[in-house]
Short mmCIF file of N, CA and C in Angstrom, two decimals:
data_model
loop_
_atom_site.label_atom_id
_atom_site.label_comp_id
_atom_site.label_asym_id
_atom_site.label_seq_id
_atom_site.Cartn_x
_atom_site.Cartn_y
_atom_site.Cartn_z
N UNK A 108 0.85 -1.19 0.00
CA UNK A 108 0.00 0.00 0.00
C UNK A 108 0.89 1.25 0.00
N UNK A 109 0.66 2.14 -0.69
CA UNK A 109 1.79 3.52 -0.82
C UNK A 109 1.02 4.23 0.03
N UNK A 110 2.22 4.85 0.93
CA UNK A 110 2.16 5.45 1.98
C UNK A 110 1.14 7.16 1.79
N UNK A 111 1.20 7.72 0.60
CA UNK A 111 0.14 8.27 -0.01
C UNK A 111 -1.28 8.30 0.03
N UNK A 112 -1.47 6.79 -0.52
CA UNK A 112 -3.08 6.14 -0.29
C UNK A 112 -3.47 6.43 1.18
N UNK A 113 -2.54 6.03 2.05
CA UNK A 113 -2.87 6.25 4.13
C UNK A 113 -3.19 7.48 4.02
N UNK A 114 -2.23 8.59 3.57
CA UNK A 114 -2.67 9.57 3.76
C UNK A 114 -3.75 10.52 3.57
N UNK A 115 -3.62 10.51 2.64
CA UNK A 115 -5.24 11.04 1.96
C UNK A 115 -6.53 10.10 2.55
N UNK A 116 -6.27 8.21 2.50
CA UNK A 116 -7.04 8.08 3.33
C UNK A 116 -7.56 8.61 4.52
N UNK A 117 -6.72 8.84 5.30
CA UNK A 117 -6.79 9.67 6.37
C UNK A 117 -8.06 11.37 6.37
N UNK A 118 -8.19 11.66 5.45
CA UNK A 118 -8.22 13.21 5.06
C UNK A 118 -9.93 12.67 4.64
N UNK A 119 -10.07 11.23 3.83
CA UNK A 119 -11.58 10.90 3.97
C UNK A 119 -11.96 11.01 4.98
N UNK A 120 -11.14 9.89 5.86
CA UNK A 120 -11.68 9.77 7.25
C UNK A 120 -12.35 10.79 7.96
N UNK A 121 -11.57 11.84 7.93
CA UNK A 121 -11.69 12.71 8.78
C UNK A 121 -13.24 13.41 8.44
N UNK A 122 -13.52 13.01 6.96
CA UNK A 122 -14.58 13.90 6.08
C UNK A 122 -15.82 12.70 6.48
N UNK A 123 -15.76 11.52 6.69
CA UNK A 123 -17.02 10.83 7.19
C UNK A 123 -16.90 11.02 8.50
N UNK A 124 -16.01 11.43 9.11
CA UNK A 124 -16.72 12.06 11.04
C UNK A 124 -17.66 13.38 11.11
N UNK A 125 -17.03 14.15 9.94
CA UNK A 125 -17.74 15.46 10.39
C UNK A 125 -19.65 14.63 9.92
N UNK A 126 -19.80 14.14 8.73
CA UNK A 126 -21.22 13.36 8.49
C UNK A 126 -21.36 12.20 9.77
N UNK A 127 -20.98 11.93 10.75
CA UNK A 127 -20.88 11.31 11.68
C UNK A 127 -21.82 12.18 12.80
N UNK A 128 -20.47 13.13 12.65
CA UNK A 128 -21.59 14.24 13.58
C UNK A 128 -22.41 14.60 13.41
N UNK A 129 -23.14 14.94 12.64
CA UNK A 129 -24.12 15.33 12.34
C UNK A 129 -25.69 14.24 11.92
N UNK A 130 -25.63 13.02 12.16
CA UNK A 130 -26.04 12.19 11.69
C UNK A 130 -25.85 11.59 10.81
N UNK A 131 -25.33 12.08 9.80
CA UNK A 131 -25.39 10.95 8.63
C UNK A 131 -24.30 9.92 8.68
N UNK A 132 -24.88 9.02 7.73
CA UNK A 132 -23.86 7.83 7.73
C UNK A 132 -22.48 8.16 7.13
N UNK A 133 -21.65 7.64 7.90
CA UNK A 133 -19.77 8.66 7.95
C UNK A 133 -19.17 7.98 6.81
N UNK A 134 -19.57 8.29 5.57
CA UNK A 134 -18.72 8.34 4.56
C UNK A 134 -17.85 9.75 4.06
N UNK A 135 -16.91 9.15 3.62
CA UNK A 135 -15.98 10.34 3.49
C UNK A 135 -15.34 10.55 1.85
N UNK A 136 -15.15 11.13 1.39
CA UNK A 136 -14.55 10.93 0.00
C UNK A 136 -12.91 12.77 -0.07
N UNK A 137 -12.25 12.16 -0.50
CA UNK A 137 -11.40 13.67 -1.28
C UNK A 137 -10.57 13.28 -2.73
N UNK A 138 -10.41 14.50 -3.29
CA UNK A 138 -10.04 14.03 -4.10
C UNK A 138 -8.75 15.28 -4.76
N UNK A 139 -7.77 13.98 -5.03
CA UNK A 139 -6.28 14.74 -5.02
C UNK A 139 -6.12 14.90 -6.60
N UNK A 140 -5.51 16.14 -6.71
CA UNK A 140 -4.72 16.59 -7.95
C UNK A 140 -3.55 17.09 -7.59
N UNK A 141 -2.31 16.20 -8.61
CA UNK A 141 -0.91 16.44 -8.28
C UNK A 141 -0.79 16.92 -7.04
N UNK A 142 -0.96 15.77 -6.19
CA UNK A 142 -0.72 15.61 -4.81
C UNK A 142 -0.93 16.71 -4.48
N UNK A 143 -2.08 17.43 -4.41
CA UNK A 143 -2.78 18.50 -3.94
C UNK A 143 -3.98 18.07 -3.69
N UNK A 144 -5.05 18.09 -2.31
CA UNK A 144 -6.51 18.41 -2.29
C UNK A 144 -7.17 19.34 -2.96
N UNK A 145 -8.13 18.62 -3.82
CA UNK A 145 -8.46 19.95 -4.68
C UNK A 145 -9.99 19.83 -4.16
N UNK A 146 -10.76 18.83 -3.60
CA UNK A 146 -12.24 18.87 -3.27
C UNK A 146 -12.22 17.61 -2.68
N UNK A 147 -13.57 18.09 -1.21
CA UNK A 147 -13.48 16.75 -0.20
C UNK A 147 -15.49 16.79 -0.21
N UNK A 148 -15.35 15.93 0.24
CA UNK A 148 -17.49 16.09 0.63
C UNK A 148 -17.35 14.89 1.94
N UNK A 149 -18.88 14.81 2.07
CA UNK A 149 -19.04 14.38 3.07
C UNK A 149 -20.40 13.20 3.07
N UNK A 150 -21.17 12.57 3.26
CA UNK A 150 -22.69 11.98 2.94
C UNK A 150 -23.68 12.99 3.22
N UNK A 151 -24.20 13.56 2.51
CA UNK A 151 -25.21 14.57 2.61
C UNK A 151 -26.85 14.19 2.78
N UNK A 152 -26.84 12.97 2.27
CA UNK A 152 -28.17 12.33 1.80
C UNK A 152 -29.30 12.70 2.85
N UNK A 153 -29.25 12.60 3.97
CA UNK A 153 -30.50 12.94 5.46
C UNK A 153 -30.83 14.33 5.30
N UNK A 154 -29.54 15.22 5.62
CA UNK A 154 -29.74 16.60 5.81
C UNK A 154 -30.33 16.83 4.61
N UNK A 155 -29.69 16.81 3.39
CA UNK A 155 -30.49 17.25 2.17
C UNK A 155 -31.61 16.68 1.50
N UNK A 156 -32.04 15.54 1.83
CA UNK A 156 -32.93 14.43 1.25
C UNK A 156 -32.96 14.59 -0.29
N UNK A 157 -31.73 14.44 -0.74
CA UNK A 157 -31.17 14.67 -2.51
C UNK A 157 -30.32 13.32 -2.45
N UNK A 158 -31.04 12.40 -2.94
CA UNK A 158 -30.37 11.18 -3.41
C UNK A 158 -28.92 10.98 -4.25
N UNK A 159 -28.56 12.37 -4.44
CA UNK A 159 -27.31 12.70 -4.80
C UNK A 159 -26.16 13.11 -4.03
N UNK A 160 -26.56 13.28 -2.74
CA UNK A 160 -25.83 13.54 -2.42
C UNK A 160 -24.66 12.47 -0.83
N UNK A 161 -24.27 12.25 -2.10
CA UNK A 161 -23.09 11.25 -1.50
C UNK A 161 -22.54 11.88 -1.15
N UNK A 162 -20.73 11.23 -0.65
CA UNK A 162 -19.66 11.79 -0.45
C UNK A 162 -19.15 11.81 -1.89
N UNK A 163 -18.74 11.35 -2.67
CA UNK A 163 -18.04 11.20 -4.37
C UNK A 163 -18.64 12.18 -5.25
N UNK A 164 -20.10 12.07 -4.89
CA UNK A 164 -20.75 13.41 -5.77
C UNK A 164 -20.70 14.36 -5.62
N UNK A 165 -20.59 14.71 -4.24
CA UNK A 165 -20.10 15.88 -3.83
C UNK A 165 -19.03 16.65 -4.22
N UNK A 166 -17.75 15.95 -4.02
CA UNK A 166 -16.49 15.96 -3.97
C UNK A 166 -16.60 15.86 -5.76
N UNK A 167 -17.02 15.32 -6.64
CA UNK A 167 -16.62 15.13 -7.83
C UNK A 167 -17.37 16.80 -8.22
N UNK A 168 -18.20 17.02 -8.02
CA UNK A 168 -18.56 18.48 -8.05
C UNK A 168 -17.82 19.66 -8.03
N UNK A 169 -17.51 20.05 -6.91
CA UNK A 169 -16.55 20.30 -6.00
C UNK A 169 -14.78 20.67 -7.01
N UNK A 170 -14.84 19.45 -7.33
CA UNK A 170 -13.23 19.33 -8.07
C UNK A 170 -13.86 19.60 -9.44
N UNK A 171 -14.80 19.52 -10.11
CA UNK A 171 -15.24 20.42 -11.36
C UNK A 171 -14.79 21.56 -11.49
N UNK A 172 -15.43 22.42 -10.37
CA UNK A 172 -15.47 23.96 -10.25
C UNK A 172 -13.99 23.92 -10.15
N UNK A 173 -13.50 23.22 -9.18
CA UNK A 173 -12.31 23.81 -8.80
C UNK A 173 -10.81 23.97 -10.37
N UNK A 174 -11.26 22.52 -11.23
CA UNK A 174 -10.32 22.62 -12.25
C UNK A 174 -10.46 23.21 -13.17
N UNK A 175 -12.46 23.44 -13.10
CA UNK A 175 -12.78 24.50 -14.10
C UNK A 175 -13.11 23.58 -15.33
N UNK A 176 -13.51 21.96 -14.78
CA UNK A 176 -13.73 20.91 -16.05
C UNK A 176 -14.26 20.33 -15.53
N UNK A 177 -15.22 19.75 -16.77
CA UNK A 177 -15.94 18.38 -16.16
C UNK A 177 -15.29 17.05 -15.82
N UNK A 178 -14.09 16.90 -16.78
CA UNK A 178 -13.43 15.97 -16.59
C UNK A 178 -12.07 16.44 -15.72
N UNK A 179 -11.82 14.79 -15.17
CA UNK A 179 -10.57 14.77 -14.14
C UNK A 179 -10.16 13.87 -14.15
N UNK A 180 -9.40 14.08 -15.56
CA UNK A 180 -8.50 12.92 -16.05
C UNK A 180 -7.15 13.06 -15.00
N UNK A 181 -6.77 13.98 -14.34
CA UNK A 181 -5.36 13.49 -13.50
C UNK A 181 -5.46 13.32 -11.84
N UNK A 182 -6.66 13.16 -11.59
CA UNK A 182 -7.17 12.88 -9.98
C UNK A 182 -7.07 11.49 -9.42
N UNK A 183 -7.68 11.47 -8.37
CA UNK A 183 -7.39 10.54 -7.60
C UNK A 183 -8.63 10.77 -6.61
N UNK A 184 -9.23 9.79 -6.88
CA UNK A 184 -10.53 9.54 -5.51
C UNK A 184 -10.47 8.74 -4.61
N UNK A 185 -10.26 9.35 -3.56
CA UNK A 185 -10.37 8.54 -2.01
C UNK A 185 -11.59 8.47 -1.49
N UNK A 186 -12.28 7.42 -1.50
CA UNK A 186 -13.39 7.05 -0.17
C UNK A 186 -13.51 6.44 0.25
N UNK A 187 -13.81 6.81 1.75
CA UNK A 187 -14.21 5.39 2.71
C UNK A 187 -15.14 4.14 2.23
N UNK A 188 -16.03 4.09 1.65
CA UNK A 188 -16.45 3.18 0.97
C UNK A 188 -16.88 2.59 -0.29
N UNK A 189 -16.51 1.61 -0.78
CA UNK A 189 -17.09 1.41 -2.05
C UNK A 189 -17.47 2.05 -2.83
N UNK A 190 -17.83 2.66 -4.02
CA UNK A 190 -18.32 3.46 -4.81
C UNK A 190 -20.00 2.69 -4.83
N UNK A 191 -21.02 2.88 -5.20
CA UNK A 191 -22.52 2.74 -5.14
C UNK A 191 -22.77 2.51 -6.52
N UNK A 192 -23.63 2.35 -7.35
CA UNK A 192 -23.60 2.60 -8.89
C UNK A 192 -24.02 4.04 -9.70
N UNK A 193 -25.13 4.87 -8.51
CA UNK A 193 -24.52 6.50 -8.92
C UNK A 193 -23.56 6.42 -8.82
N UNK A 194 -22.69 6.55 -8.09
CA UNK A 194 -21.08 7.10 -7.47
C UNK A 194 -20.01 6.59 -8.40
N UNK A 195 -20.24 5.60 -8.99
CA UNK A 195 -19.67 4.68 -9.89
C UNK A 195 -19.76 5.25 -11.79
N UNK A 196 -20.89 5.80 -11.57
CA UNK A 196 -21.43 6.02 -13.06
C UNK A 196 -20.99 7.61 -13.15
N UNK A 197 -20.65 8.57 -12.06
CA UNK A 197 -20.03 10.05 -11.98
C UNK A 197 -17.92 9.76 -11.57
N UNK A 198 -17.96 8.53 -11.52
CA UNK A 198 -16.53 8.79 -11.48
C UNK A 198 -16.42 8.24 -13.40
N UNK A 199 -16.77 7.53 -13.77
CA UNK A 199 -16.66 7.27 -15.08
C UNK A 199 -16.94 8.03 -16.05
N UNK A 200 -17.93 9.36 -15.94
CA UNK A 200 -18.59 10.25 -16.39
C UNK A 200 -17.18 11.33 -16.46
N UNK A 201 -16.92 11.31 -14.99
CA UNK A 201 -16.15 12.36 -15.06
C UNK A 201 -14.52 11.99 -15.33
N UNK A 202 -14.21 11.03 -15.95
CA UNK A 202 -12.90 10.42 -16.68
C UNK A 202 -11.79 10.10 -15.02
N UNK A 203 -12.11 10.37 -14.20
CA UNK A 203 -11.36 9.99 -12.85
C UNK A 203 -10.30 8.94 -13.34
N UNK A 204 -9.56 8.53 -13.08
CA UNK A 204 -7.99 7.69 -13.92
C UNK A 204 -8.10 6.60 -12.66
N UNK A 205 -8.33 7.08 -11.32
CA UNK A 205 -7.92 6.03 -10.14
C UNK A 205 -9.10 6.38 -8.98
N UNK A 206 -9.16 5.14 -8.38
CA UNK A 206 -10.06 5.24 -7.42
C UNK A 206 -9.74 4.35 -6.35
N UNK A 207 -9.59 5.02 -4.89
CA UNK A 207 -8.86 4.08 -4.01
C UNK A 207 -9.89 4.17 -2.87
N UNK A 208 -10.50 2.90 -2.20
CA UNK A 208 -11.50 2.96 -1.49
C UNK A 208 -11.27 2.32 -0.19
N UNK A 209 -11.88 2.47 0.98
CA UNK A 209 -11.74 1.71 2.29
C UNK A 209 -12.56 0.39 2.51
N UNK A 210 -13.28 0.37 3.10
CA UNK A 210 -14.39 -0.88 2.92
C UNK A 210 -15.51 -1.10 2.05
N UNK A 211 -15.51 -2.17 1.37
CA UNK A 211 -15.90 -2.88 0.40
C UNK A 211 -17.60 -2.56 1.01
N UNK A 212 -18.48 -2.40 0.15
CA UNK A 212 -19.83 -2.79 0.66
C UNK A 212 -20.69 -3.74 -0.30
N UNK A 213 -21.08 -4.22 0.68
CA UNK A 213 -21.73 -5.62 0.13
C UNK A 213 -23.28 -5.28 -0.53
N UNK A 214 -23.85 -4.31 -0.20
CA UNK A 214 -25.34 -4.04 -0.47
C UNK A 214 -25.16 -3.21 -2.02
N UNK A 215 -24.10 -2.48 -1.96
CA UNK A 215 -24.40 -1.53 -3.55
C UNK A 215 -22.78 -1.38 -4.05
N UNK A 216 -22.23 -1.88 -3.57
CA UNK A 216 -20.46 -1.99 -4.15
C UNK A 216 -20.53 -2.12 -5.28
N UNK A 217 -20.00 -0.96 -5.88
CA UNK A 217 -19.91 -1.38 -7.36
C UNK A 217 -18.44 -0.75 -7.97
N UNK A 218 -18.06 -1.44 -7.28
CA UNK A 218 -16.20 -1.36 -7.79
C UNK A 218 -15.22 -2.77 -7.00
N UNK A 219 -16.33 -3.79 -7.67
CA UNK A 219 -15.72 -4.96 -7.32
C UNK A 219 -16.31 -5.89 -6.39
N UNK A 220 -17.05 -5.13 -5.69
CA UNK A 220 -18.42 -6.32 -5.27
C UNK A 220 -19.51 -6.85 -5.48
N UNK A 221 -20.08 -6.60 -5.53
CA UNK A 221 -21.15 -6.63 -6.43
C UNK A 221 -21.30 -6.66 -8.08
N UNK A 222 -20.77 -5.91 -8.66
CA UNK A 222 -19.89 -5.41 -9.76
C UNK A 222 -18.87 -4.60 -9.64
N UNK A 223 -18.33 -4.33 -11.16
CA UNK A 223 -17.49 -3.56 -11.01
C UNK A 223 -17.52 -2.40 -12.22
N UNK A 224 -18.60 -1.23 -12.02
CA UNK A 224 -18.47 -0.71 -13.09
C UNK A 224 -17.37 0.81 -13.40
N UNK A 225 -16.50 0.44 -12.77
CA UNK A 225 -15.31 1.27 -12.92
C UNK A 225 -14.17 0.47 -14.06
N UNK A 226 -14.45 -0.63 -14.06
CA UNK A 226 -12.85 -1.45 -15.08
C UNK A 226 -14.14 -1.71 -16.29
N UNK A 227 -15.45 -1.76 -16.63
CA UNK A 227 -16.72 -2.27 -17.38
C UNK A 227 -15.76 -1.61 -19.00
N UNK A 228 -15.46 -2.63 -19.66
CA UNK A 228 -14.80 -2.31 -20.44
C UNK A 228 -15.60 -2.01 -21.66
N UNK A 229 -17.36 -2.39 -21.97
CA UNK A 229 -17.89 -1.23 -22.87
C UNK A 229 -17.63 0.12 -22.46
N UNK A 230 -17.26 0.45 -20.99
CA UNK A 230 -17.94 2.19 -20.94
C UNK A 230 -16.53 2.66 -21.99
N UNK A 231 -16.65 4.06 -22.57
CA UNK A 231 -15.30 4.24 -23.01
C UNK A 231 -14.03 4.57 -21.76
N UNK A 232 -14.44 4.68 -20.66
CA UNK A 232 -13.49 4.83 -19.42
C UNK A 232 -13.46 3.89 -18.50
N UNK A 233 -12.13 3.71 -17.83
CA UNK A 233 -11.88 2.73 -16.73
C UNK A 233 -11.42 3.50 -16.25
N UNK A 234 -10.99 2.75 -14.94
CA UNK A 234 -10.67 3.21 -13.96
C UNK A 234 -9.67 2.43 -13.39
N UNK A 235 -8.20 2.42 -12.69
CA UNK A 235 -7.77 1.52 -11.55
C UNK A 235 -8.10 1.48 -10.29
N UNK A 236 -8.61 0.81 -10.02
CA UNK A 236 -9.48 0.46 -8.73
C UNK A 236 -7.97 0.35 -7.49
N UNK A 237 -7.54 0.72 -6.48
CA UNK A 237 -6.85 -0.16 -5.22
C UNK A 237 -8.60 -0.10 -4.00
N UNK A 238 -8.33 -1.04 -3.56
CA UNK A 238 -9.28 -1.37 -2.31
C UNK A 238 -9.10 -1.84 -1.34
N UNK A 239 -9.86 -1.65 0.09
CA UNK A 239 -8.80 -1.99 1.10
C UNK A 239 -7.88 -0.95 2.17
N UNK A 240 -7.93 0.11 1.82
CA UNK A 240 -6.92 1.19 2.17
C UNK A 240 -7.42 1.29 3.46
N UNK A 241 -6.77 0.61 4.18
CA UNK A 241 -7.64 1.82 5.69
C UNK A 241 -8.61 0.95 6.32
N UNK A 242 -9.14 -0.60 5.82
CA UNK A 242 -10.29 -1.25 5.53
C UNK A 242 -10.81 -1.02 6.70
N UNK A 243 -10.09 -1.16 8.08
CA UNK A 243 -10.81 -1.28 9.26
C UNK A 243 -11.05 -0.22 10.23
N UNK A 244 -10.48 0.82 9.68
CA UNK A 244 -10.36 2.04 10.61
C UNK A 244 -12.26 2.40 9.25
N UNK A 245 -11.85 1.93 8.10
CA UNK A 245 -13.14 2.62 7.46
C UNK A 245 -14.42 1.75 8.04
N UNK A 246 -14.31 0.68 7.58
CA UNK A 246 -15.28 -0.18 8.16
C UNK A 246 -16.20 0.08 9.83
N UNK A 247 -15.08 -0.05 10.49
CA UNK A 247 -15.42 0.66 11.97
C UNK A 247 -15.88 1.92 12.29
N UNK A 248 -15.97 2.53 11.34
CA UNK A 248 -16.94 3.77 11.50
C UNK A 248 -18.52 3.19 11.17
N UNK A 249 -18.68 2.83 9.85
CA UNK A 249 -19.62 2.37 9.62
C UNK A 249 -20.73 1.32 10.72
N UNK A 250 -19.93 0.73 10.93
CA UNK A 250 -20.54 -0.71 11.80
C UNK A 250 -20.36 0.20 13.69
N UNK A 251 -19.75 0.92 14.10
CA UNK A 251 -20.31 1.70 15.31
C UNK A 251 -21.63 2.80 14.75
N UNK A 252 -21.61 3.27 13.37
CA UNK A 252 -23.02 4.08 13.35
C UNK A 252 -24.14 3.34 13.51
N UNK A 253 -23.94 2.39 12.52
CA UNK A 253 -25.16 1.69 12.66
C UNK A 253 -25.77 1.08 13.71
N UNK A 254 -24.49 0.13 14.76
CA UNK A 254 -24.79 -0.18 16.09
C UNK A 254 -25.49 0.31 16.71
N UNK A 255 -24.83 2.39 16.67
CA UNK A 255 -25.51 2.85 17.34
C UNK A 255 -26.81 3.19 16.76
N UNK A 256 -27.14 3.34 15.99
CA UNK A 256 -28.84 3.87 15.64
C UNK A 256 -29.54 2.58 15.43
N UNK A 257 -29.46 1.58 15.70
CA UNK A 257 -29.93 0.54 16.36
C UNK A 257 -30.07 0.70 17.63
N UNK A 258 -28.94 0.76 18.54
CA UNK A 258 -29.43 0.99 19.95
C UNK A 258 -30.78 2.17 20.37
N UNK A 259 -30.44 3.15 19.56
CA UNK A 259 -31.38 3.98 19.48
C UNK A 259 -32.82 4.06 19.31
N UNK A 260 -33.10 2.86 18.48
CA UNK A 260 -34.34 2.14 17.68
C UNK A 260 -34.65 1.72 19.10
N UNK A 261 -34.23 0.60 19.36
CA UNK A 261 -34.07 -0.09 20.35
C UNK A 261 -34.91 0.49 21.49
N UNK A 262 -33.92 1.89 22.18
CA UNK A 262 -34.79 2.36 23.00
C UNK A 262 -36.04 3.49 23.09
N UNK A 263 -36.54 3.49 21.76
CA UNK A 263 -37.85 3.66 21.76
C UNK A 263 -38.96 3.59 22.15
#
């Protein structure tokens, strides 16, 4: 694992606590140009009730404005989890070259679990997938939210 990937992992991380705090489920996404942060997001989906708004969509937004293009052919996307098949279909949209993720999800993974429509060799773009980065520091966010808003259910 290049010591790089930790890092920026890290910089998701930090971007699914602040959606932590606030309720939503703590996904995190950023996304690097020539080892620069150029745009980070957070899971927006509760607060905004906009089915768009992930952490990747955000952040792929975000790094639009910022390069001043739709495409981001020299980036690098970090997120805590899996890409989704929106999330999947806007990194391919938007020519993204690499995509490096924390824990795998089993319900809508679509960069290698479920499918994989980041390498889908009709689209005219791929992607290199690394996965894994971080798996348990990412994972363990996830699986204490949910715990907890279960417990929560719970004491109703």
């Amino acid at each position: 694992m290049k010591e790089k990937d930790q890092s920026y992992m890290k910089l998701a991380i930090e971007e699914a606590k602040k959606a932590q705090a606030i309720g939503e489920v703590p996904i995190g996404a950023v996304i690097v140009h020539n080892d620069e942060v150029i745009a980070s997001g957070y899971n927006l989906r509760e607060s905004s009730q906009l089915a768009s708004s992930h952490a990747e969509f955000i952040a792929i937004e975000k790094a639009n404005r910022a390069i001043g293009s739709w495409r981001l052919e020299d980036c690098t996307l970090y997120v805590t989890l899996e890409p989704c098949p929106m999330c999947a279909g806007a990194i391919v949209q938007s020519r993204i070259p690499r995509v490096v993720y924390g824990a795998a999800d089993p319900k809508a993974g679509c960069a290698g679990t479920l499918m994989n429509l980041l390498v889908e060799e009709r689209f005219n773009h791929q992607c290199d997938v690394t996965a894994g980065v971080m798996e348990e520091e990412c994972g363990g966010l996830l699986t204490s939210f949910f715990k907890e808003l279960r417990e929560k259910k719970k004491r109703k």
